Tab-separated table of C-alpha atoms in Angstrom:
chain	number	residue	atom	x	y	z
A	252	UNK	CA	94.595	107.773	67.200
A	253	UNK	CA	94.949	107.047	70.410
A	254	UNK	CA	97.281	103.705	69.930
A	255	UNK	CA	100.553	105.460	70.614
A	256	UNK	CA	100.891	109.016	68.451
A	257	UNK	CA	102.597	111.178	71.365
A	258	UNK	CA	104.578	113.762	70.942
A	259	UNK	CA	107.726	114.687	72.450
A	260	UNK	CA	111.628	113.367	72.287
A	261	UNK	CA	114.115	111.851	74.564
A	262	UNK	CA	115.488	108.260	75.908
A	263	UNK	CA	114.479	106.043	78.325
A	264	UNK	CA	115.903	103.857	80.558
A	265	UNK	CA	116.597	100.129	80.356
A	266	UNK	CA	115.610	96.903	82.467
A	267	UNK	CA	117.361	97.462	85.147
A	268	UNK	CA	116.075	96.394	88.786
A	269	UNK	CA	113.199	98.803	89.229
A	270	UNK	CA	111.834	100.396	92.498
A	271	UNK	CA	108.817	99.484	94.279
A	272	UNK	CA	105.672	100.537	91.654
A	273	UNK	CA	108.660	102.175	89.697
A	274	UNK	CA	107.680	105.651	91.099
A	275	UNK	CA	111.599	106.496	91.206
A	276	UNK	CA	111.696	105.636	87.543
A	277	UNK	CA	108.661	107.298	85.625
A	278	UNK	CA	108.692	110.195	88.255
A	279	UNK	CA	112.135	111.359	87.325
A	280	UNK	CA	111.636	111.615	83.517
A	281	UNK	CA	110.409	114.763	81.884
A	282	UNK	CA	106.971	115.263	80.156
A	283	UNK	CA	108.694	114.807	77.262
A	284	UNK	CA	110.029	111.818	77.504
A	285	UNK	CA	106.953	110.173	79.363
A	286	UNK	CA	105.314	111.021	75.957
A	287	UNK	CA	108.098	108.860	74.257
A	288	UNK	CA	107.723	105.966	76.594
A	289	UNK	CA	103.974	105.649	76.327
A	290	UNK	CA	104.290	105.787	72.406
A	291	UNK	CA	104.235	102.704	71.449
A	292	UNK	CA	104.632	103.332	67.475
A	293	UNK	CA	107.756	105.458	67.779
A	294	UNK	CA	109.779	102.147	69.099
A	295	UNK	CA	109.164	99.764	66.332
A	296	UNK	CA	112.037	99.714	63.763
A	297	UNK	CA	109.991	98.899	60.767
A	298	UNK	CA	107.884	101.756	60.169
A	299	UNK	CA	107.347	105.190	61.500
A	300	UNK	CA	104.737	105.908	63.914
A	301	UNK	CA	101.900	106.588	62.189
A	302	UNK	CA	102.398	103.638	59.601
A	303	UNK	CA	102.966	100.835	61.949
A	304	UNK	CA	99.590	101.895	63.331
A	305	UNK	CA	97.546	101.630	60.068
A	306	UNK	CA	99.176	98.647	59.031
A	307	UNK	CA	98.360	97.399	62.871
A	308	UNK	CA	95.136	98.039	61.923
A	309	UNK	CA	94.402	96.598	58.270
A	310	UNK	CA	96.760	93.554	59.851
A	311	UNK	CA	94.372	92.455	62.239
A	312	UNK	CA	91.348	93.371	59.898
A	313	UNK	CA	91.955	91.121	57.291
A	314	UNK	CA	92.944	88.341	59.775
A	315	UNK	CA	89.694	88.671	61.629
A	316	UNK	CA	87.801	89.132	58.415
A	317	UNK	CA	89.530	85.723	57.185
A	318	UNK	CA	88.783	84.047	60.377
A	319	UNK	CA	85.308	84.793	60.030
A	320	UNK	CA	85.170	83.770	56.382
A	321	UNK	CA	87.020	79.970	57.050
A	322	UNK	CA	85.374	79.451	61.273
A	323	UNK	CA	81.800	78.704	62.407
A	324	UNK	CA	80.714	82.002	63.907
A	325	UNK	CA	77.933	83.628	66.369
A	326	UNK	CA	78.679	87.476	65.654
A	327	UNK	CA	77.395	90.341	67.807
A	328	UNK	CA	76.142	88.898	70.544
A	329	UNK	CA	74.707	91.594	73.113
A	330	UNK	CA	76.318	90.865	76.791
A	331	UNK	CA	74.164	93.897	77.649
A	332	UNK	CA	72.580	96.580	76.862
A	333	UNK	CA	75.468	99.125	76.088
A	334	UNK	CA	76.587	99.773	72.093
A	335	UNK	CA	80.221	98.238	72.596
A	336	UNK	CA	78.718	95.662	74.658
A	337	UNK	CA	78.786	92.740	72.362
A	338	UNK	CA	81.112	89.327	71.615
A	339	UNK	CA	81.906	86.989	68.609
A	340	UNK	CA	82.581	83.244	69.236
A	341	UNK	CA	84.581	81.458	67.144
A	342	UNK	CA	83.563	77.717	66.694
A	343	UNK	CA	85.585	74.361	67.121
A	344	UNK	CA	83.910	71.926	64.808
A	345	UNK	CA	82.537	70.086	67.511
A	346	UNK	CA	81.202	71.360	70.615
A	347	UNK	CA	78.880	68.799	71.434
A	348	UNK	CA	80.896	67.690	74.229
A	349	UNK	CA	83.282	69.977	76.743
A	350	UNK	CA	85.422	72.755	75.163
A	351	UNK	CA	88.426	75.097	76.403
A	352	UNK	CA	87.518	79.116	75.955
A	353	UNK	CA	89.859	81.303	74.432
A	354	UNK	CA	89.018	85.410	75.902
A	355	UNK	CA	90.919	87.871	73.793
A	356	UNK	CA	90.327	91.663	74.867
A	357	UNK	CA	92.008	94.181	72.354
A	358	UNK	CA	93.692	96.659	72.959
A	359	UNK	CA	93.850	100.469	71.094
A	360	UNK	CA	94.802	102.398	74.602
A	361	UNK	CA	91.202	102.127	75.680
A	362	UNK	CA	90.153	104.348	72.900
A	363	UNK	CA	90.044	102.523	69.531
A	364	UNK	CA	89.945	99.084	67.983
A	365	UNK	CA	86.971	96.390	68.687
A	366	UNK	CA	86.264	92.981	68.213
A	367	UNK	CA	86.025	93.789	64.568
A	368	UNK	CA	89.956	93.573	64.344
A	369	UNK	CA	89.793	90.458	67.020
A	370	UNK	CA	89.245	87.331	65.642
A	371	UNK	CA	92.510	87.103	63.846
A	372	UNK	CA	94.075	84.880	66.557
A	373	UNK	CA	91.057	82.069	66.177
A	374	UNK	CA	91.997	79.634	63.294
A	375	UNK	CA	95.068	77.913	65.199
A	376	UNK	CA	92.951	77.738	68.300
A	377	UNK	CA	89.911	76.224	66.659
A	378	UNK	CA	91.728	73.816	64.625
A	379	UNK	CA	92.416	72.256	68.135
A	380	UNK	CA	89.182	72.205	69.713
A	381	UNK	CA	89.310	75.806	71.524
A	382	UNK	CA	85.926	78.237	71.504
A	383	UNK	CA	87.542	81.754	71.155
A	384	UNK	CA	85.833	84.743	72.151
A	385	UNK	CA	86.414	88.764	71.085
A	386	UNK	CA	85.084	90.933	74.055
A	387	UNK	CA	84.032	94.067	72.965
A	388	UNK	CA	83.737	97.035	75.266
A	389	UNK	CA	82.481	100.618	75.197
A	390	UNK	CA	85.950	102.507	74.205
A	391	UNK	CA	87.206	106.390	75.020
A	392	UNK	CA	85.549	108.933	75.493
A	393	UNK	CA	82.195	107.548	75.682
A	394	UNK	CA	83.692	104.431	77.981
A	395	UNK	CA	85.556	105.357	81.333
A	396	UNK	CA	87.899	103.014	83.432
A	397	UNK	CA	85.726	101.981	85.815
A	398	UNK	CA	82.689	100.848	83.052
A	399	UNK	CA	85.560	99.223	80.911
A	400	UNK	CA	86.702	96.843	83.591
A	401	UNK	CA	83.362	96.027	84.501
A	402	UNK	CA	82.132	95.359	81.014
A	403	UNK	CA	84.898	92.791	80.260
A	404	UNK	CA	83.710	91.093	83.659
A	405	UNK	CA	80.305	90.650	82.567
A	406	UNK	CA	81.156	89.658	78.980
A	407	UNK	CA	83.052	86.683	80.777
A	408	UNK	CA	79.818	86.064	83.093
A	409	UNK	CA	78.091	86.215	80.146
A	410	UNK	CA	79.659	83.523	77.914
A	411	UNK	CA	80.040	81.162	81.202
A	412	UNK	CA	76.492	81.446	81.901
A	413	UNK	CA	75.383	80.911	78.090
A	414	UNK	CA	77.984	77.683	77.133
A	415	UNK	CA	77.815	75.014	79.335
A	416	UNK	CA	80.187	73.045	77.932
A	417	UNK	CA	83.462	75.139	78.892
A	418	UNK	CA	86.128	73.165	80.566
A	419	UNK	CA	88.409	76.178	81.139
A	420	UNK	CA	89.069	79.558	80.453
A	421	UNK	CA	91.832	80.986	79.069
A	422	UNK	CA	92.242	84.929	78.965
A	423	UNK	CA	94.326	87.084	76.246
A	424	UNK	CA	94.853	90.615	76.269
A	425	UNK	CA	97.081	92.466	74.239
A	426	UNK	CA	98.318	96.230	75.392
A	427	UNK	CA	95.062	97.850	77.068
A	428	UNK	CA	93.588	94.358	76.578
A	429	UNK	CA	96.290	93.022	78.780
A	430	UNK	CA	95.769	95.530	81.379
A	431	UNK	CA	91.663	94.485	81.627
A	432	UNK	CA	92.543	90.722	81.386
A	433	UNK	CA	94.728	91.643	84.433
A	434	UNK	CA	91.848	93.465	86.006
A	435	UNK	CA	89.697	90.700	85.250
A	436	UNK	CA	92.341	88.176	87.413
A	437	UNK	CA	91.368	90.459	90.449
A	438	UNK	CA	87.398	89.740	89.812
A	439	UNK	CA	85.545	89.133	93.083
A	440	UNK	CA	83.096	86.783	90.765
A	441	UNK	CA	80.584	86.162	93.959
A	442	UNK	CA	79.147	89.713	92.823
A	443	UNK	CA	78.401	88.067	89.492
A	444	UNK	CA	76.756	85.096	90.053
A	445	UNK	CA	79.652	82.511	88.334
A	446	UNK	CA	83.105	80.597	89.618
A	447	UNK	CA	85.009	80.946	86.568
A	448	UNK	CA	87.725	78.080	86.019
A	449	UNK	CA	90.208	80.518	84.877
A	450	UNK	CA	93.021	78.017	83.803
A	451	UNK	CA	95.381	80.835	82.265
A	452	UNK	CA	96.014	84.480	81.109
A	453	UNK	CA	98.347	85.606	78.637
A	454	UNK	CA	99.221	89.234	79.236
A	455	UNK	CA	100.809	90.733	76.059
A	456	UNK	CA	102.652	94.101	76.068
A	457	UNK	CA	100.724	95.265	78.840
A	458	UNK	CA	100.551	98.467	81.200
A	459	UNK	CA	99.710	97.594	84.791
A	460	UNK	CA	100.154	100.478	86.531
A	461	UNK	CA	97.947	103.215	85.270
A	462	UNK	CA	99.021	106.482	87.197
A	463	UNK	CA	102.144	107.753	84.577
A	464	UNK	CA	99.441	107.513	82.199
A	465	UNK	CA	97.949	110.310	83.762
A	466	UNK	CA	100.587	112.379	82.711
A	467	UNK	CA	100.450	111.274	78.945
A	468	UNK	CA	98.608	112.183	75.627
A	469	UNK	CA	96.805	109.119	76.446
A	470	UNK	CA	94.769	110.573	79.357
A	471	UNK	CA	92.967	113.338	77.275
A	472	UNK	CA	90.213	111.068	76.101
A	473	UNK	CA	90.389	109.293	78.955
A	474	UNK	CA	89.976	111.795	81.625
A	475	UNK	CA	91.240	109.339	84.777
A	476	UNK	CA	91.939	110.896	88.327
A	477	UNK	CA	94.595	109.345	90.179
A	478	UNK	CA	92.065	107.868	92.285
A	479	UNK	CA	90.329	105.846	89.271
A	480	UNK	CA	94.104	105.387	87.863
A	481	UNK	CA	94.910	103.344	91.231
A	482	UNK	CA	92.014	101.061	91.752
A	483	UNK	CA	92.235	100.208	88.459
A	484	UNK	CA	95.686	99.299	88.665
A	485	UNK	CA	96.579	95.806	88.593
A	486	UNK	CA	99.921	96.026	90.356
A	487	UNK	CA	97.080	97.529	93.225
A	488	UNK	CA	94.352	95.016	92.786
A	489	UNK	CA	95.172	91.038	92.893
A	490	UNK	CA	92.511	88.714	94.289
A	491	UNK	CA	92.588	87.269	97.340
A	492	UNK	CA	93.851	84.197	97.907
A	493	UNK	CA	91.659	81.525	96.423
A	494	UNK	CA	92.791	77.967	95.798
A	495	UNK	CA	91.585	78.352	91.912
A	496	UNK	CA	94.564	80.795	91.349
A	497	UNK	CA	96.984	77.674	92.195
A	498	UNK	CA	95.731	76.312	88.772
A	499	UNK	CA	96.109	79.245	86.839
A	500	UNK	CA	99.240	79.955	84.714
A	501	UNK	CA	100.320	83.821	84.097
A	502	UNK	CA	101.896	84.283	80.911
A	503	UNK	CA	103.595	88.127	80.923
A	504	UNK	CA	105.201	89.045	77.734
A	505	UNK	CA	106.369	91.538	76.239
A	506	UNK	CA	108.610	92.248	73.245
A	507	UNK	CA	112.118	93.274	71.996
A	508	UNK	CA	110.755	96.591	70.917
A	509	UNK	CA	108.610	97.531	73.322
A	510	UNK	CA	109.281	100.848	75.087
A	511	UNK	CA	111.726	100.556	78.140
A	512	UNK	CA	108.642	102.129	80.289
A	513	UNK	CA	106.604	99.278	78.749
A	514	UNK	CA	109.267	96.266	79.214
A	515	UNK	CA	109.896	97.965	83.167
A	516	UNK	CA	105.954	97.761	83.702
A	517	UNK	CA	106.044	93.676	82.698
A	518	UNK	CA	109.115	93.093	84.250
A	519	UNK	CA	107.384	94.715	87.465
A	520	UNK	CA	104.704	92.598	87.035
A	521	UNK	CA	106.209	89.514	86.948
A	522	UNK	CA	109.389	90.466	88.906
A	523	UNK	CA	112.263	87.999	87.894
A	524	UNK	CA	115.274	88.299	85.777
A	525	UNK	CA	114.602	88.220	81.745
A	526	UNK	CA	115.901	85.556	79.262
A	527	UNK	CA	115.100	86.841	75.336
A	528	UNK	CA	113.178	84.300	73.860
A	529	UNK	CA	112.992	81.914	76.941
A	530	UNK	CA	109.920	80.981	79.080
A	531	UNK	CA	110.735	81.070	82.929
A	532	UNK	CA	109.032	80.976	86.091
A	533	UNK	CA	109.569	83.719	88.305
A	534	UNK	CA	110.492	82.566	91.496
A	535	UNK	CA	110.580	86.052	93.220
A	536	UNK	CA	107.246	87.586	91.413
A	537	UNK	CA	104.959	90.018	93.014
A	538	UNK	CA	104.530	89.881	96.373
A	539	UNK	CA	100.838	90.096	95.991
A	540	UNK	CA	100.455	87.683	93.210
A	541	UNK	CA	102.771	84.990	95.402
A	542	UNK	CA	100.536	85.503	98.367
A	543	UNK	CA	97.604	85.175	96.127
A	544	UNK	CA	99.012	81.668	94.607
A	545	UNK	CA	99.584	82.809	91.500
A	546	UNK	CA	101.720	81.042	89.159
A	547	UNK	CA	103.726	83.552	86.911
A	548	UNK	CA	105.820	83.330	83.774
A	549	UNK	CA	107.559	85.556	81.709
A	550	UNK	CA	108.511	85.811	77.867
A	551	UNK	CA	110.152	88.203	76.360
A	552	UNK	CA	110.015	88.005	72.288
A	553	UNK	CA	113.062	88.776	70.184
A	554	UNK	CA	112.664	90.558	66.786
A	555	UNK	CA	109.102	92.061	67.358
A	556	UNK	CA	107.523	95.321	68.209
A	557	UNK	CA	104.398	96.167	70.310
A	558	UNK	CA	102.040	94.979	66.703
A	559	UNK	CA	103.546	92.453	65.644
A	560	UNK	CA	104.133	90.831	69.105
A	561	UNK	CA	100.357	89.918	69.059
A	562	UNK	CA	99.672	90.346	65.355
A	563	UNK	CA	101.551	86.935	64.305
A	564	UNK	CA	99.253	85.072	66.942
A	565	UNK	CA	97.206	83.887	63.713
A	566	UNK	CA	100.335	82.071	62.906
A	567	UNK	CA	100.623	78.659	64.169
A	568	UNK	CA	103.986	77.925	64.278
A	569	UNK	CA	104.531	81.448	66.220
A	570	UNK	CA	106.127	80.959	69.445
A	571	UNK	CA	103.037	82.656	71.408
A	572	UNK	CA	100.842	80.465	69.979
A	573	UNK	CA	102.172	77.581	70.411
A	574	UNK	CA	103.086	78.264	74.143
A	575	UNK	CA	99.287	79.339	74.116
A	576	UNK	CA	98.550	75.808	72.826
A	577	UNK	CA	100.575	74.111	74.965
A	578	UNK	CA	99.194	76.106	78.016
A	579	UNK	CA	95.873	74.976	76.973
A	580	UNK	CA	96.632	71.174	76.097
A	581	UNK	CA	98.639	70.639	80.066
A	582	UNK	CA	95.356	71.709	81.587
């Protein structure tokens, strides 16, 4: 399905410190283990594999389908002229004056999910005054890398240039989602027209370095060479330095059960020493994100899997949210 179904046995290694890009860690493990690693379902403890993925699935659903049925809603809004290139907003009750935007970009390994299953995360957000906005984009095999990335930029460019009244944007991206809200942080926005106040980004189970994908089950639909695998890369492809990054807050979390290959690419990412359950800044964080001014944070949940981790966000009393919540009411 595209979400994590490899095949292939074997254990991986822990969170030890990693090497630059962790080439000296991915590089050394067999196909067969590679296939473990970026197999999300086979780490979760409560189901097998193919389970945890429908009940992923139906989870979010019904959580976007109640979201829609209890929220004010604009659905299918054409960003352009491609078929996955449409949004939903999710309404505050009142928007007649300014407004926070919430940008969630699913995730499904770049090859399934959409918005459909995306609004689950909108009822604590509204509640508080927060416009929240599922990004569609054009998925595996029809979409490719490069049209992905640029699709979520526009969507963004899109929703700033059609809602005045946004005081701040907040992006959230879970698995692949995570790795195209990274890609959006690297956005040279001059090229599209808009200076979005990007006040934070919560990056949820993420990948940020593409290239061992290329060596994975996941790459069949996706067809990346190494050369699309690397400029699409966050770890490659910060910003420059821009004073607007000082305000921005970089959530990176991961969870419990996550792969190790998945908890090594977050730790990388963020680059600091892990607390379970604790929020901490991390003092010695990418070099390129430092020199960029980013500010970056790292959480890593206890007693969740890659689902779940971003399922319970339509909780309110979940710890992501409320950090979320919190990130949004400091601003």
């Amino acid at each position: 399905m595209g979400i994590g179904t490899g095949t292939g046995m074997g254990t991986g290694t822990g969170l030890g410190a990693a090497p630059s890009r962790g080439d000296g860690v991915w590089r050394a493990m067999s196909a067969e283990v590679l296939e473990e690693q970026y197999s999300p379902s086979r780490w979760s403890p409560r189901m097998g594999g193919d389970a945890v993925i429908q009940a992923h699935i139906d989870t979010m659903a019904a959580g976007t389908q109640q979201a829609r049925a209890g929220t004010q809603t604009s659905l299918h809004i054409p960003y352009g002229n491609g078929e996955g290139e449409k949004l939903d907003i999710y309404f505050p009750k009142d928007t007649s004056g300014t407004f926070p935007l919430f940008v969630y970009i699913h995730g499904g390994y770049w090859q399934c999910l959409s918005k459909e299953e995306s609004g689950f995360a909108a009822p604590p957000l509204v509640s508080q005054g927060v416009m929240v906005a599922a990004v569609g984009y054009d998925t595996a095999p029809k979409g490719h890398m490069d049209a992905m990335v640029l699709q979520v930029r526009r969507g963004l460019a899109f929703l700033l240039e059609r809602y005045g009244g946004i005081r701040g944007v907040y992006l959230c991206g879970h698995s692949a989602g995570a790795h195209l809200a990274a890609m959006v942080l690297s956005t040279d926005w001059t090229e599209y027209g808009v200076a979005p106040d990007i006040k934070g980004a919560v990056l949820v189970s993420g990948v940020y370095d593409l290239e061992p994908i290329l060596h994975t089950y996941v790459n069949d639909e996706l067809k990346m060479s190494r050369e699309v695998a690397q400029r699409n890369s966050p770890l490659l492809c910060v910003a420059p330095a821009a004073p607007a990054a000082a305000a921005c807050e970089v959530l990176v979390a991961v969870a419990q059960h996550d792969s190790p290959e998945f908890r090594r690419q977050s730790q990388e990412y963020g680059q600091t020493g892990w607390r379970s359950g604790s929020l901490l800044p991390a003092p010695h964080s990418l070099q390129a994100l430092r020199a960029a001014g980013w500010s970056v944070s790292l959480l890593d949940l206890a007693g969740v899997d890659h689902f779940d981790i971003i399922e319970k966000l339509s909780e309110e009393s979940y710890v992501l949210t409320q950090v979320i919540l919190n990130m949004i009411s400091r601003a």
